[in-house]
Coordinates of C-alpha atoms in Angstrom, one line a residue:
M1366 CA 32.8 24.7 66.7
K1367 CA 30.2 27.4 67.7
K1368 CA 32.7 28.8 70.2
I1369 CA 35.4 29.1 67.5
I1370 CA 32.9 30.9 65.1
L1371 CA 31.7 33.3 67.8
S1372 CA 35.2 34.1 69.0
S1373 CA 36.3 34.6 65.4
L1374 CA 33.2 36.8 64.6
F1375 CA 33.9 38.9 67.6
A1376 CA 37.6 39.4 66.6
I1377 CA 36.6 40.2 63.0
T1378 CA 34.1 42.8 64.2
L1379 CA 36.6 44.6 66.4
V1380 CA 39.1 44.7 63.7
A1381 CA 36.4 46.2 61.4
C1382 CA 35.9 49.2 63.4
K1383 CA 38.1 52.0 62.2
K1384 CA 41.2 52.6 64.4
E1385 CA 41.6 56.0 65.9
S1386 CA 44.1 57.5 68.3
A1387 CA 42.9 57.8 71.8
S1388 CA 43.7 56.3 75.4
T1389 CA 42.2 55.4 78.6
E1390 CA 42.6 55.0 82.5
S1391 CA 41.3 53.5 85.7
N1392 CA 38.1 52.1 87.5
S1393 CA 35.0 53.0 89.4
A1394 CA 33.4 49.6 89.2
Q1395 CA 34.0 48.6 92.7
V1396 CA 35.8 45.4 91.8
S1397 CA 38.2 43.7 94.0
E1398 CA 41.1 41.5 93.3
T1399 CA 42.2 43.4 90.2
T1400 CA 45.6 43.9 88.8
E1401 CA 46.9 47.4 88.7
T1402 CA 49.6 48.6 86.3
T1403 CA 51.9 51.3 87.5
S1404 CA 51.8 54.9 86.4
P1405 CA 54.9 56.9 86.7
D1406 CA 53.1 60.3 86.1
N1407 CA 51.0 59.8 89.1
A1408 CA 47.9 59.4 87.1
P1409 CA 45.3 56.7 88.4
A1410 CA 46.7 53.3 87.5
L1411 CA 45.0 51.1 85.0
V1412 CA 42.9 48.4 86.4
E1413 CA 42.4 45.0 84.8
I1414 CA 39.5 42.9 85.7
S1415 CA 39.1 39.1 85.0
L1416 CA 36.2 37.7 83.1
E1417 CA 34.9 36.4 86.7
K1418 CA 35.0 40.0 88.1
A1419 CA 33.3 41.2 84.9
N1420 CA 30.4 38.9 85.4
E1421 CA 30.0 40.3 89.0
L1422 CA 29.5 43.8 87.4
F1423 CA 26.2 42.6 85.7
A1424 CA 24.8 40.6 88.7
T1425 CA 21.5 42.0 90.0
K1426 CA 22.1 44.4 93.1
E1427 CA 19.3 45.2 95.5
N1428 CA 19.9 48.8 95.7
D1429 CA 18.7 51.9 94.0
T1430 CA 21.6 52.6 91.9
L1431 CA 21.6 52.5 88.0
Y1432 CA 24.7 50.8 86.7
V1433 CA 25.6 52.0 83.1
T1434 CA 28.4 50.0 81.6
N1435 CA 29.9 50.8 78.1
F1436 CA 32.1 48.5 76.2
F1437 CA 34.3 50.4 74.0
A1438 CA 37.7 50.5 72.4
T1439 CA 39.9 53.7 71.7
W1440 CA 40.4 52.7 68.1
C1441 CA 36.6 52.4 67.5
G1442 CA 35.3 55.5 65.8
P1443 CA 31.5 55.0 66.9
C1444 CA 32.8 54.4 70.4
M1445 CA 34.7 57.6 70.5
K1446 CA 31.8 59.5 69.1
E1447 CA 29.4 58.6 71.9
I1448 CA 31.9 59.2 74.8
P1449 CA 31.1 63.1 75.1
H1450 CA 27.4 62.2 75.6
F1451 CA 28.3 59.8 78.5
K1452 CA 30.6 62.5 80.0
D1453 CA 27.6 65.0 79.7
K1454 CA 25.3 62.6 81.3
M1455 CA 27.9 61.7 84.2
A1456 CA 28.3 65.4 85.0
E1457 CA 24.5 66.0 85.0
L1458 CA 23.8 63.0 87.3
K1459 CA 26.9 63.4 89.6
D1460 CA 24.8 63.6 92.7
K1461 CA 22.4 60.7 91.7
P1462 CA 22.6 57.1 92.4
V1463 CA 24.2 56.2 89.0
K1464 CA 27.5 54.5 88.4
F1465 CA 29.1 54.6 85.0
T1466 CA 31.8 52.1 84.0
F1467 CA 33.7 51.8 80.6
I1468 CA 35.2 48.5 79.8
S1469 CA 38.1 48.9 77.5
L1470 CA 38.5 46.0 75.1
D1471 CA 41.7 47.4 73.6
D1472 CA 44.4 44.9 73.0
K1473 CA 46.8 44.5 76.1
T1474 CA 49.6 46.1 73.9
D1475 CA 47.5 49.2 73.7
W1476 CA 46.6 49.6 77.3
D1477 CA 49.2 52.6 77.6
S1478 CA 47.1 54.5 75.1
V1479 CA 44.0 53.6 77.0
K1480 CA 45.6 55.2 80.2
D1481 CA 46.2 58.3 78.1
F1482 CA 42.7 58.4 76.8
G1483 CA 41.3 58.3 80.4
A1484 CA 43.6 61.1 81.6
E1485 CA 42.7 63.2 78.5
H1486 CA 39.1 62.8 79.0
Q1487 CA 39.0 62.6 82.7
L1488 CA 37.5 59.2 82.8
S1489 CA 40.3 57.3 84.6
K1490 CA 38.2 56.5 87.6
N1491 CA 35.6 55.0 85.5
I1492 CA 37.6 52.8 83.1
V1493 CA 38.6 49.2 83.6
L1494 CA 40.5 47.0 81.2
L1495 CA 39.3 43.6 80.1
D1496 CA 41.4 41.2 77.9
G1497 CA 39.2 40.8 74.9
A1498 CA 41.0 37.6 74.0
S1499 CA 39.5 36.1 77.2
L1500 CA 35.7 36.6 76.0
N1501 CA 33.9 33.6 75.1
P1502 CA 30.3 32.8 74.2
E1503 CA 29.4 31.9 77.9
F1504 CA 30.3 35.3 79.0
F1505 CA 27.8 36.8 76.5
T1506 CA 25.0 34.4 77.2
K1507 CA 25.3 34.5 80.9
N1508 CA 25.1 38.4 81.0
F1509 CA 23.1 39.6 78.2
K1510 CA 19.9 39.0 76.3
T1511 CA 20.8 40.5 73.0
W1512 CA 24.7 41.1 72.7
Q1513 CA 26.7 38.2 71.6
G1514 CA 29.9 40.2 71.2
E1515 CA 29.2 41.0 67.5
S1516 CA 30.1 44.6 67.6
I1517 CA 31.1 47.6 69.9
P1518 CA 30.2 50.0 71.4
F1519 CA 27.6 48.2 73.5
T1520 CA 26.0 49.7 76.4
F1521 CA 24.3 47.8 79.3
M1522 CA 22.1 49.6 81.9
K1523 CA 20.7 47.9 85.0
K1524 CA 18.7 48.8 88.1
K1525 CA 17.5 45.9 90.1
N1526 CA 15.8 43.7 87.5
A1527 CA 15.1 46.3 85.0
S1528 CA 17.8 46.4 82.1
N1529 CA 18.4 48.0 78.7
E1530 CA 20.9 46.7 76.1
T1531 CA 22.1 48.8 73.2
V1532 CA 24.5 47.5 70.4
G1533 CA 25.9 50.4 68.5
S1534 CA 26.4 54.0 69.2
M1535 CA 23.8 56.2 70.8
T1536 CA 22.9 59.9 70.3
K1537 CA 22.7 62.1 73.3
D1538 CA 18.9 62.1 73.2
Q1539 CA 18.9 58.2 72.9
L1540 CA 21.2 57.9 76.0
D1541 CA 19.2 60.6 77.9
A1542 CA 15.8 58.8 77.2
K1543 CA 17.2 55.2 78.2
I1544 CA 18.7 56.5 81.5
S1545 CA 15.5 58.6 82.3
A1546 CA 13.4 55.4 81.8
L1547 CA 15.5 53.3 84.3
L1548 CA 15.8 56.0 86.9
K1549 CA 12.0 56.3 87.2

């Protein structure tokens, strides 16, 4: 019963976010065994990851890289509002050990618009697709301390054993402060 309620709550929350036009593209998550869709315009292909591969993204890695993962959807107004902050930070930190990954929770039927969004915003190499219908309560409890899938955007940052979770959109200053704290 709890599983049904959490799944329903997640679906309702996603629907509550105002749908806006946008699109997305590919991957930089270093994930193997993915399913790529073809792209006739020679843009990077969309990469779909399974729930199991998504779990691997959040595992502790013993290196000095900061992993910044943002769950978003192209129809989510607050998600689209914070994307420019991430793009600015990516440009600023391009030579630093920081990996940005955007996980699109758009419906599979909207993945072509996600590809367009990625191309338009030059994020194709950083975007992966995850079928939101496959998310379950175990995924959230296994990977996050605070996020139970109740809303997006959601940003998870991790460097070794240190992490930060943010439910909801962030301002540029908030994003800067959180990343700076973890890069120390």
